PDB file of C-alpha atoms in Angstrom:
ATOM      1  CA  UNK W1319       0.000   0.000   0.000  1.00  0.00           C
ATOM      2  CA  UNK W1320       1.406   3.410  -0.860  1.00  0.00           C
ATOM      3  CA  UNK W1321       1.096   5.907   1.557  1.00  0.00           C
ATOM      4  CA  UNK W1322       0.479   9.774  -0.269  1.00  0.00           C
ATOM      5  CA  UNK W1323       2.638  12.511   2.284  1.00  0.00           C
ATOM      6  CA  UNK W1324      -0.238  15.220   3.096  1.00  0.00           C
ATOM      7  CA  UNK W1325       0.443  18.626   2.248  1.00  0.00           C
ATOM      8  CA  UNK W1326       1.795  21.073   4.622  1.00  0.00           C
ATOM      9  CA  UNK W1327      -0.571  23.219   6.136  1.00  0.00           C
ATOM     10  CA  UNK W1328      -0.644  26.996   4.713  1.00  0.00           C
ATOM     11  CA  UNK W1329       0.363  29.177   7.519  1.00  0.00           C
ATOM     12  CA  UNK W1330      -1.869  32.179   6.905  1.00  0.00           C
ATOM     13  CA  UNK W1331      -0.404  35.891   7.464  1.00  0.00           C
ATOM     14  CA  UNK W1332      -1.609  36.302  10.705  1.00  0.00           C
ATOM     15  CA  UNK W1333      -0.496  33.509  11.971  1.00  0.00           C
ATOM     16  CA  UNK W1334       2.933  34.660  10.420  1.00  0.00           C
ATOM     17  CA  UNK W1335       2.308  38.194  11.777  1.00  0.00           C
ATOM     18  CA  UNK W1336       1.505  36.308  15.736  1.00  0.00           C
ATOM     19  CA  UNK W1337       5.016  34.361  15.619  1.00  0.00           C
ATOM     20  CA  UNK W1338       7.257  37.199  14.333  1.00  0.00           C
ATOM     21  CA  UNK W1339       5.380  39.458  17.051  1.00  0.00           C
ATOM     22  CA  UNK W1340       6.498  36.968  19.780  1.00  0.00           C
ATOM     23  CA  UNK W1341       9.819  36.834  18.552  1.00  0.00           C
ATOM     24  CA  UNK W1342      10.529  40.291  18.518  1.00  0.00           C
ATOM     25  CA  UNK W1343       9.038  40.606  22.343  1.00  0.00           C
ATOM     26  CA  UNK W1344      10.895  37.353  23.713  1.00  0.00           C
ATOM     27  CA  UNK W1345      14.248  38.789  22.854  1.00  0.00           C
ATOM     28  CA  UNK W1346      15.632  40.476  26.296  1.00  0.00           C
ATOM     29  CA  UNK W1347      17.700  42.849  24.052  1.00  0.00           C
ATOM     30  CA  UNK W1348      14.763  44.424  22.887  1.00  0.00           C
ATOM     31  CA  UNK W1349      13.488  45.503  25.501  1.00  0.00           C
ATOM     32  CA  UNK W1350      16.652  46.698  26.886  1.00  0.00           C
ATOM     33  CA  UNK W1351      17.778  48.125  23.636  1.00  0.00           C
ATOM     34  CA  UNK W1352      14.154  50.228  23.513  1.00  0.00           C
ATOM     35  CA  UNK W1353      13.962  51.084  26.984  1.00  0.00           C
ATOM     36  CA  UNK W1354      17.212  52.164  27.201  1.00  0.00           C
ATOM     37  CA  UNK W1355      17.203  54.804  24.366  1.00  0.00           C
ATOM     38  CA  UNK W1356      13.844  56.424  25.252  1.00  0.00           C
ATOM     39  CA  UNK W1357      15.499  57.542  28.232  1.00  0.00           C
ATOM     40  CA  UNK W1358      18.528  58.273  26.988  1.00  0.00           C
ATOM     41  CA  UNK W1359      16.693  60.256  23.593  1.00  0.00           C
ATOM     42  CA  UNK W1360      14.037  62.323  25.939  1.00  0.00           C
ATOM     43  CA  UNK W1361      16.825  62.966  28.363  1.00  0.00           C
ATOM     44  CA  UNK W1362      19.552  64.663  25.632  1.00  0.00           C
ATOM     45  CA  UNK W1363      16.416  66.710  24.201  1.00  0.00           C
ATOM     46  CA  UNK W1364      15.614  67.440  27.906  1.00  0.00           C
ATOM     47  CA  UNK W1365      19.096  68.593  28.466  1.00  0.00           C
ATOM     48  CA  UNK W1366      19.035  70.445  25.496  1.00  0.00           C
ATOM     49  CA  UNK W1367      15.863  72.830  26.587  1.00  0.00           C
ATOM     50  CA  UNK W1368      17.028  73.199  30.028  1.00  0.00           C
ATOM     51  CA  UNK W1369      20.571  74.448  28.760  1.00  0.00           C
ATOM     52  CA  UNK W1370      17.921  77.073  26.947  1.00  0.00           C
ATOM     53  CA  UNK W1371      16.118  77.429  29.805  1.00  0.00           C
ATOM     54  CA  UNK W1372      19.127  78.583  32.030  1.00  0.00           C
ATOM     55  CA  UNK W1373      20.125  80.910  29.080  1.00  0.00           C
ATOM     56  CA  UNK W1374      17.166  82.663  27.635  1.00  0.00           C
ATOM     57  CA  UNK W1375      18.188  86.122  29.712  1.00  0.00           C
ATOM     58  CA  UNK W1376      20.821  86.240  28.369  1.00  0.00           C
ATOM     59  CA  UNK W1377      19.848  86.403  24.849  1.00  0.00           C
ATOM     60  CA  UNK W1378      19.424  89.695  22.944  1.00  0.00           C
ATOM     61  CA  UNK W1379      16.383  90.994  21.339  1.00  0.00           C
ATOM     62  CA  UNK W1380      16.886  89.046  17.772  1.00  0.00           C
ATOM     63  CA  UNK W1381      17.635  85.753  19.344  1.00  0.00           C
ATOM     64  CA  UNK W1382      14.133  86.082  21.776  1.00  0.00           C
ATOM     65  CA  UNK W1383      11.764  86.793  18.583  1.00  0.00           C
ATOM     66  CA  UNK W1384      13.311  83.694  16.945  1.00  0.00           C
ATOM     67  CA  UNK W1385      13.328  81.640  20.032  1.00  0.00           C
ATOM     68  CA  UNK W1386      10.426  79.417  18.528  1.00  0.00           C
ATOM     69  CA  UNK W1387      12.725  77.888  16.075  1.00  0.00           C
ATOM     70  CA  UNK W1388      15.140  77.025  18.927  1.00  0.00           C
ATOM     71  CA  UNK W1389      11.923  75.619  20.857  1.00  0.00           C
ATOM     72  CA  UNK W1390      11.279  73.115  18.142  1.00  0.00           C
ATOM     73  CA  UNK W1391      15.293  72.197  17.582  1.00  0.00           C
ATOM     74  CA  UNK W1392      14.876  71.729  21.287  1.00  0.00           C
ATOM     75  CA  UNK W1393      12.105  69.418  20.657  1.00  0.00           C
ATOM     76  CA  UNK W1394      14.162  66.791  18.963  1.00  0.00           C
ATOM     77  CA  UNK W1395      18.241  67.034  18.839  1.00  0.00           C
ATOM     78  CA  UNK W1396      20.543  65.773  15.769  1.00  0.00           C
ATOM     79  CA  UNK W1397      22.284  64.141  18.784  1.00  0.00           C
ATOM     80  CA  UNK W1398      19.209  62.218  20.026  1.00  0.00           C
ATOM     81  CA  UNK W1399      17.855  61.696  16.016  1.00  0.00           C
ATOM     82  CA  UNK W1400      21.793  60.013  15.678  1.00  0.00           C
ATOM     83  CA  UNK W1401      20.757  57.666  19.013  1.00  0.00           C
ATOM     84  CA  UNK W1402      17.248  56.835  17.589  1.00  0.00           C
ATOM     85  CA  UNK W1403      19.238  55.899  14.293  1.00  0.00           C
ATOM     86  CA  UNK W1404      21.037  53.822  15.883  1.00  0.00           C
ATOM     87  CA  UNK W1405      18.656  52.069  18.170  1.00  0.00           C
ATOM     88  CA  UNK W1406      15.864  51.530  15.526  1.00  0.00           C
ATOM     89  CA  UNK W1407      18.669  50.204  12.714  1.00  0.00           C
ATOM     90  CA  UNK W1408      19.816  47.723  15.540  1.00  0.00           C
ATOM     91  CA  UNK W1409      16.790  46.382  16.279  1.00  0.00           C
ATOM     92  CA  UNK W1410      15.703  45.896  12.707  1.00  0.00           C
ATOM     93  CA  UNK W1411      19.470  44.055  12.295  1.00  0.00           C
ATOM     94  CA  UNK W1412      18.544  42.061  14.924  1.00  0.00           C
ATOM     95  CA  UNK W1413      15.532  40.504  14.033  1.00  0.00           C
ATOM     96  CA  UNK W1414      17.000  39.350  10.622  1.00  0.00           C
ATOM     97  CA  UNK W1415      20.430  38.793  11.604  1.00  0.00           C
ATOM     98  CA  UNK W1416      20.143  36.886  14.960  1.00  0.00           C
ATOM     99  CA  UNK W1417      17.742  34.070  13.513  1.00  0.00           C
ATOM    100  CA  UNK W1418      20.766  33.497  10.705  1.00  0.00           C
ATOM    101  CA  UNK W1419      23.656  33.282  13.308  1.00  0.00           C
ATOM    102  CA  UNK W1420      21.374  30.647  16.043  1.00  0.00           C
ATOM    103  CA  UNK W1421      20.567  28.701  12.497  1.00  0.00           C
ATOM    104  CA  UNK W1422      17.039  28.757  14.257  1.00  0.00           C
ATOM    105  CA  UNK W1423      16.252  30.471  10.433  1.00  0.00           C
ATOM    106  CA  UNK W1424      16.659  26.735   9.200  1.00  0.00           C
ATOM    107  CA  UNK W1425      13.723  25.907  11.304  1.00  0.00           C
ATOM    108  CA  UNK W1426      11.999  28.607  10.283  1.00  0.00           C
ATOM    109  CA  UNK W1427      12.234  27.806   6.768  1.00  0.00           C
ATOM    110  CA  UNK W1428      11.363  24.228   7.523  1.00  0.00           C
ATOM    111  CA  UNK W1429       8.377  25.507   8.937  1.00  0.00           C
ATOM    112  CA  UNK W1430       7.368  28.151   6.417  1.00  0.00           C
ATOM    113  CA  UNK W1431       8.456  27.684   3.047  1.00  0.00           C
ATOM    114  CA  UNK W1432       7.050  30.405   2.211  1.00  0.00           C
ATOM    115  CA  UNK W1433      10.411  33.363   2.851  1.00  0.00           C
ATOM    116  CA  UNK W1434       7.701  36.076   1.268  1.00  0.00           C
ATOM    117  CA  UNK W1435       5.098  35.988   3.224  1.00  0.00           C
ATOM    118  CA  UNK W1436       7.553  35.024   6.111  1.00  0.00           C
ATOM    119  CA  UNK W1437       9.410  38.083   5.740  1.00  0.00           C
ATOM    120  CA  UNK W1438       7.042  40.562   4.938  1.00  0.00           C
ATOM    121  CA  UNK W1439       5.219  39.222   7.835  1.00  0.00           C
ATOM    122  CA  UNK W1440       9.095  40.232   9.826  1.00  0.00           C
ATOM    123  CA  UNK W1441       8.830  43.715   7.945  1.00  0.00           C
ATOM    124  CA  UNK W1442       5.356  44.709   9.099  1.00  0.00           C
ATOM    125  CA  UNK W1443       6.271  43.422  12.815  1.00  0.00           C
ATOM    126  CA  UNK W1444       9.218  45.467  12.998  1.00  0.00           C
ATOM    127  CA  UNK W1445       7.804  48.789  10.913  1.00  0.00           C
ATOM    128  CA  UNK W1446       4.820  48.718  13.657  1.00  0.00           C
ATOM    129  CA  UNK W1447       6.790  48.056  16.799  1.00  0.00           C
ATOM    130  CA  UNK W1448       9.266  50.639  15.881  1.00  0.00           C
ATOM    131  CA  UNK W1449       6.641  53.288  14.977  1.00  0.00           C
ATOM    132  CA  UNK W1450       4.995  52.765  17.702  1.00  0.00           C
ATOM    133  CA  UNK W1451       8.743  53.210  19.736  1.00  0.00           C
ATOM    134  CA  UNK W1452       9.091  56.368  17.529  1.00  0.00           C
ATOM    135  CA  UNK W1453       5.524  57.971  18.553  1.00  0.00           C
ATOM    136  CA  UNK W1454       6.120  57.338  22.447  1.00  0.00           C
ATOM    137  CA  UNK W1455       9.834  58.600  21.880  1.00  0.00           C
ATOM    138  CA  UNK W1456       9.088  61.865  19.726  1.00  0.00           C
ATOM    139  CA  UNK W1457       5.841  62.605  21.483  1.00  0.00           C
ATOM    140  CA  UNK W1458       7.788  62.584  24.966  1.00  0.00           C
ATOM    141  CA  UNK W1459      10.727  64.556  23.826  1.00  0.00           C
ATOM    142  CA  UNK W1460       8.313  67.328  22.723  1.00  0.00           C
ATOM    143  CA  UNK W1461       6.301  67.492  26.150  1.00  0.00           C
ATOM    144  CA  UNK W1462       9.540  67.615  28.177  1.00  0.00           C
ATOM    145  CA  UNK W1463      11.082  70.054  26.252  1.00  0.00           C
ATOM    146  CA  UNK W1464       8.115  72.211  26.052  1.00  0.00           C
ATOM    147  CA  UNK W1465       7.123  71.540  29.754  1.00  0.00           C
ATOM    148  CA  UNK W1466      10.717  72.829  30.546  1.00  0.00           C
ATOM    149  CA  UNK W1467      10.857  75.922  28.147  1.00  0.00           C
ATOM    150  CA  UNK W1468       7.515  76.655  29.516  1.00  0.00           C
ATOM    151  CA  UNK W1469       9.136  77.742  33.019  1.00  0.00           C
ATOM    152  CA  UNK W1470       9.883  81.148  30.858  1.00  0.00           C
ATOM    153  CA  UNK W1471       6.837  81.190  28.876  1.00  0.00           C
ATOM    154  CA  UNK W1472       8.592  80.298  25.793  1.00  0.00           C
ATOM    155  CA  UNK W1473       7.193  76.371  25.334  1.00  0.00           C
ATOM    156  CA  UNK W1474       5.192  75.675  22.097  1.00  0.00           C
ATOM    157  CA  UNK W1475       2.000  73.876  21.817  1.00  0.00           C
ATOM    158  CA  UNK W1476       1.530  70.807  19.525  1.00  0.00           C
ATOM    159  CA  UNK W1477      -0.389  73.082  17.358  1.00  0.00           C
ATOM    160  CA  UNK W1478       2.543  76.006  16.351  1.00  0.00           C
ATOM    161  CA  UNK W1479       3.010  75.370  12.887  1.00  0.00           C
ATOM    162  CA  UNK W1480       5.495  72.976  12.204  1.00  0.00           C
ATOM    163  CA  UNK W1481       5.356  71.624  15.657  1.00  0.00           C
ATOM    164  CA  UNK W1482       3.596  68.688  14.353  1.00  0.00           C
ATOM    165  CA  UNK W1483       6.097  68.221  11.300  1.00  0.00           C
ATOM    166  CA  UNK W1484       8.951  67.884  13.637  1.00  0.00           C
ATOM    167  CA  UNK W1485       7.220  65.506  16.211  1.00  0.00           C
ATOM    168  CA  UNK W1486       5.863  62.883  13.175  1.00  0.00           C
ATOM    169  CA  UNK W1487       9.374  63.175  11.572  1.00  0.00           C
ATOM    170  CA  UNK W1488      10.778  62.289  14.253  1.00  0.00           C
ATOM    171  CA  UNK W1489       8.918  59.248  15.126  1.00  0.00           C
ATOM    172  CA  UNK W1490       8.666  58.318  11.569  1.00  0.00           C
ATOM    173  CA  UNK W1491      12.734  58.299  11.361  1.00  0.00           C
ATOM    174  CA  UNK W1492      12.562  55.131  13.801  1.00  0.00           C
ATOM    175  CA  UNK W1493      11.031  52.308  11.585  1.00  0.00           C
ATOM    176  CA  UNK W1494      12.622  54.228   8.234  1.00  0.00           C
ATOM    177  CA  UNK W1495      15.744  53.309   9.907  1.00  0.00           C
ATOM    178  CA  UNK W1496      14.778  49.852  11.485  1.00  0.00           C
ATOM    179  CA  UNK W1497      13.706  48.797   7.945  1.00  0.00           C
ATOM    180  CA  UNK W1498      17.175  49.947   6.128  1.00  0.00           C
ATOM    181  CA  UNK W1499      18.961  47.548   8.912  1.00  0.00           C
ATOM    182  CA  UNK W1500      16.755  44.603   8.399  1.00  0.00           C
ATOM    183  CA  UNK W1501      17.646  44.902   4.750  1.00  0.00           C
ATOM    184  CA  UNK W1502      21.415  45.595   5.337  1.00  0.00           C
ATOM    185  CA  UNK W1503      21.529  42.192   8.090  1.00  0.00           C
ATOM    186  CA  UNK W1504      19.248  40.542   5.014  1.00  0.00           C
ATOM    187  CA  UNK W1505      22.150  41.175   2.664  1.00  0.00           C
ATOM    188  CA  UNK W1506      25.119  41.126   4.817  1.00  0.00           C
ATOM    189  CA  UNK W1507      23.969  38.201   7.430  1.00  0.00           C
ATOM    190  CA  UNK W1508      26.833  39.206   9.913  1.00  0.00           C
ATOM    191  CA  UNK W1509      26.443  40.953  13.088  1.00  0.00           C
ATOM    192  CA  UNK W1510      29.342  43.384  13.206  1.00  0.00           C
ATOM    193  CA  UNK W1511      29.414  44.389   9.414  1.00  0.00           C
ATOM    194  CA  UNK W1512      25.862  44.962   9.351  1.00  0.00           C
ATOM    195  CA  UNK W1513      25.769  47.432  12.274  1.00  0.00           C
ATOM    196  CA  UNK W1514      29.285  49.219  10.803  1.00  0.00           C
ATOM    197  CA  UNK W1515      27.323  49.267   7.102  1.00  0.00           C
ATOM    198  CA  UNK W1516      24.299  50.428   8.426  1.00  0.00           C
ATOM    199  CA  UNK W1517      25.757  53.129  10.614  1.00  0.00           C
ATOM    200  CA  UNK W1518      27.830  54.112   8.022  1.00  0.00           C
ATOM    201  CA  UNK W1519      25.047  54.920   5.456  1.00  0.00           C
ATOM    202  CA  UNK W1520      22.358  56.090   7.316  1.00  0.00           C
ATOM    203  CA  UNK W1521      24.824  58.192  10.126  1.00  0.00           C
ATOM    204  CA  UNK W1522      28.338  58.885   8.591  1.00  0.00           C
ATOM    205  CA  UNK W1523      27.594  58.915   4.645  1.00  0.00           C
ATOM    206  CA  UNK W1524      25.100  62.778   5.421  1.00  0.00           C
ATOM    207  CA  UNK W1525      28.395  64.540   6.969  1.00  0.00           C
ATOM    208  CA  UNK W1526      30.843  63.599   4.541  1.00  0.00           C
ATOM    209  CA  UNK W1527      29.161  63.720   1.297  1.00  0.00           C
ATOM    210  CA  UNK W1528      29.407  67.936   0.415  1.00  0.00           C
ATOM    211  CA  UNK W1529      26.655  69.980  -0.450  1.00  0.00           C
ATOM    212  CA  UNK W1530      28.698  72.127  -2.775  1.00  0.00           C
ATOM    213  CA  UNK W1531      27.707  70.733  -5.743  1.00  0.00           C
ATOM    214  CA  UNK W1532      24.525  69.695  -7.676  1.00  0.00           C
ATOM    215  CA  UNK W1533      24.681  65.994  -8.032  1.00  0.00           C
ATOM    216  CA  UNK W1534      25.845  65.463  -4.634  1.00  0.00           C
ATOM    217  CA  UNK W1535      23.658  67.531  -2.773  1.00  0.00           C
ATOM    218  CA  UNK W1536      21.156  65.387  -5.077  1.00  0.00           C
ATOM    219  CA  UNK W1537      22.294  62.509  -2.991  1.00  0.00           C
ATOM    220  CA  UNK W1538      22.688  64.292   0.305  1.00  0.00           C
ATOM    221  CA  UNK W1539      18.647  64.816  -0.057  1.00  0.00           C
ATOM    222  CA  UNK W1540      18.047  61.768  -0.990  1.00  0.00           C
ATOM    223  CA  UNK W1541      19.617  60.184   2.227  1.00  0.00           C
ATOM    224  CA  UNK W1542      16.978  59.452   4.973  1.00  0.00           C
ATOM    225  CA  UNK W1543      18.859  61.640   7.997  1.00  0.00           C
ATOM    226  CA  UNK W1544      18.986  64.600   5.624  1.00  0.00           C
ATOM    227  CA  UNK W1545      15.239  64.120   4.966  1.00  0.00           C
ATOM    228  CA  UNK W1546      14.238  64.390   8.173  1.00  0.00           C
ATOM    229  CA  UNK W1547      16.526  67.348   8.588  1.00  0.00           C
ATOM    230  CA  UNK W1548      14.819  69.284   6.288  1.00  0.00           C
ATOM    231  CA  UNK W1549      11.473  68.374   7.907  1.00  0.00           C
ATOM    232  CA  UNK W1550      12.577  69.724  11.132  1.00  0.00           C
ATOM    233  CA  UNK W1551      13.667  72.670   9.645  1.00  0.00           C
ATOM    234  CA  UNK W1552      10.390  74.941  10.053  1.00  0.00           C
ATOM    235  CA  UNK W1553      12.703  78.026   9.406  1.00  0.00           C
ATOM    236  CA  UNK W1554      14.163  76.844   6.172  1.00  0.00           C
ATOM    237  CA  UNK W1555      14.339  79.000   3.384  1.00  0.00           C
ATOM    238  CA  UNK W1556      13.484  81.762   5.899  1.00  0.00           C
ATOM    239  CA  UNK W1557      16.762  83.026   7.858  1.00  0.00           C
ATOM    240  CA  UNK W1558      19.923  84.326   5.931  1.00  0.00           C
ATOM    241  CA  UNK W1559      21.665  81.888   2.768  1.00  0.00           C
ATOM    242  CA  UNK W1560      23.904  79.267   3.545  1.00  0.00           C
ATOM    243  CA  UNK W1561      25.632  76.716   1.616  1.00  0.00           C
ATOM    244  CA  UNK W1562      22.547  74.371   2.244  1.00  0.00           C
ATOM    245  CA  UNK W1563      19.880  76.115   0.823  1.00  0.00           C
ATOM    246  CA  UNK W1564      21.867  76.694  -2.526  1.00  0.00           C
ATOM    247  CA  UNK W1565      20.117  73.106  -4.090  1.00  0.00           C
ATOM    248  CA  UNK W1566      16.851  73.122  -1.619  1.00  0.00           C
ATOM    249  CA  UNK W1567      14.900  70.390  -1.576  1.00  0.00           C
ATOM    250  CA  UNK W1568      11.085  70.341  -0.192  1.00  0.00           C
ATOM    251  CA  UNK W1569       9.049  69.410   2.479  1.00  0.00           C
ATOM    252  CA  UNK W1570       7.467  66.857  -0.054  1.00  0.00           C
ATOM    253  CA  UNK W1571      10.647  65.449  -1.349  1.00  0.00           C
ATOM    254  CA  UNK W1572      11.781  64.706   2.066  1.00  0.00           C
ATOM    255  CA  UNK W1573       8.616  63.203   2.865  1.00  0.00           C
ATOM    256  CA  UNK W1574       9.038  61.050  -0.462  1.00  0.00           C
ATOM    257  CA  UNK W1575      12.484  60.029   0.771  1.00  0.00           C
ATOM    258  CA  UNK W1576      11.062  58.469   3.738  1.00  0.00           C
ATOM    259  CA  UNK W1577       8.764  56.154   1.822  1.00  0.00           C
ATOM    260  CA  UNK W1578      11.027  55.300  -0.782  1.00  0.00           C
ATOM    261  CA  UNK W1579      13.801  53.827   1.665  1.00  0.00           C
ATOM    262  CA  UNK W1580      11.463  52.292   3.649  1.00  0.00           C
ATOM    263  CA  UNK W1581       9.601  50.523   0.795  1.00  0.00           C
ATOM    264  CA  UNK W1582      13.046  49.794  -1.065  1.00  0.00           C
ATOM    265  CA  UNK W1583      14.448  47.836   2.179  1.00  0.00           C
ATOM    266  CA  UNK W1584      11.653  46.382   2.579  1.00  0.00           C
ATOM    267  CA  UNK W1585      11.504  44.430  -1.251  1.00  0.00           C
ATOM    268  CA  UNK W1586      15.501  43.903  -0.719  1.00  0.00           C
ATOM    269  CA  UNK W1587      15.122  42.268   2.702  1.00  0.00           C
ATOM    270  CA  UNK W1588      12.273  39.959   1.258  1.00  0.00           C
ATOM    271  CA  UNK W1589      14.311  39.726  -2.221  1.00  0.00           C
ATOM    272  CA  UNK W1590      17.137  38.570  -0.914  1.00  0.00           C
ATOM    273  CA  UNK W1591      16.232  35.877   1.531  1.00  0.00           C
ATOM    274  CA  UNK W1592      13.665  34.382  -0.664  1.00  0.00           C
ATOM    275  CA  UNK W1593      16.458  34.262  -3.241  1.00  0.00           C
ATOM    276  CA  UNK W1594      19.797  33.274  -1.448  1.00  0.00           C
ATOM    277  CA  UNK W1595      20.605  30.015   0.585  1.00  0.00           C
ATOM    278  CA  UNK W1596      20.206  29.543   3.954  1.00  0.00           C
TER     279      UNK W1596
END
């Protein structure tokens, strides 16, 4: 008698979407890695306004009518967008790299034979959980800042224009970046030279490449740090020239920046693990 093997069950995309989720929130490192940084973030943008805060007598006439711009810089901090960066790119690294150096991404495979749907499933988890982490991180930063600046009635509302712009750039930043180190740990597959790589093009590659000329402050837009640069920039275009503003790019274009890197590393992580060996 000849026994017929019975197809493997079809996992369906929830199901997918349910393991990835536990994944993600059974690793210890996440939780350090994400509670760690909001502190760290809201505390450098905290710093930031009180160092304001202690100042703002001290600062002539010009400097007090502009102080809304310096409000909103206060808001969110290059230094803590670089730490977000960093945080969110790691995470995103981890989730792709750590099931390749366990092998438990054999199993996985075993399991789902399906890489698409497996990964994409591994995208969404990670582009949700970080947005989320990006919100609660951005939307903190803003209310301690504010809260602090507010001590010499200089704090902005949630409503100043632009306010808004700076807080959902911001928070939007986080799973831009998470999804650029998922794809980087997709194509890379090594712990070490994925985090160098990553940091490298989403951190070090906006300060060294020049704004001086066309075609590379063409690429200096394009870059996702820059983009949410510009979008933080509510005064741009409106205080004296400088060497940045002689190629501008828009509050669109940055915008469009965002969703192109994030849907780009998104098709090359699920490209290149449906297509490469384990």
């Amino acid at each position: 008698m000849t026994t017929v093997p019975l197809p493997m069950p079809v996992s369906r995309f929830t199901d997918l979407l349910a393991t990835e989720w536990l994944k993600l929130r059974s690793l210890r490192s996440t939780y350090w890695a994400l509670g760690v940084s909001t502190l760290v973030v809201i505390a450098v943008n905290a710093n930031a306004a009180r160092a304001d805060y202690v100042n703002y007598p001290h600062y002539n006439h010009v400097m007090r009518n502009q102080f809304a711009n310096t409000a909103l810089f206060d808001a969110f901090t290059n230094g803590a967008a670089m730490i977000l960066v960093l945080t969110a790119a790691s995470v995103g690294a981890v989730t792709v790299v750590g099931e390749y150096s366990t092998g438990l991404v054999r199993t996985t495979f075993a399991a789902v034979p399906d890489r698409r749907a497996l990964m994409s499933a591994k995208a969404a988890v990670v582009t949700t959980v970080m947005t989320v982490y990006g919100a609660v991180v951005a939307s903190a930063s803003f209310a301690v800042s504010q809260a602090i600046l507010s001590g010499r009635g200089v704090g902005l509302s949630i409503s100043y224009p632009g306010a808004l712009r700076v807080v959902v750039a911001s928070a939007l930043l986080a799973p831009v970046s998470a999804l650029v180190g998922m794809a980087m740990g997709a194509l890379i597959r090594h712990s070490a030279t994925t985090m160098v790589l990553a940091t490298g093009l989403l951190l070090l590659l906006p300060i060294f490449v020049t704004e001086r000329y066309h075609w590379t402050a063409c690429v200096r837009n394009a870059l996702p740090f820059n983009a949410w640069d510009r979008l933080v920039q509510v005064n741009y275009g409106r205080m004296p020239y400088t060497l940045a503003e002689r190629y501008p790019t828009s509050v669109g274009g940055a915008w469009t920046v965002f969703a192109v890197w994030g849907v780009v590393a998104m098709l090359v992580t699920v490209v290149a693990v449906d297509r490469r060996d384990v």
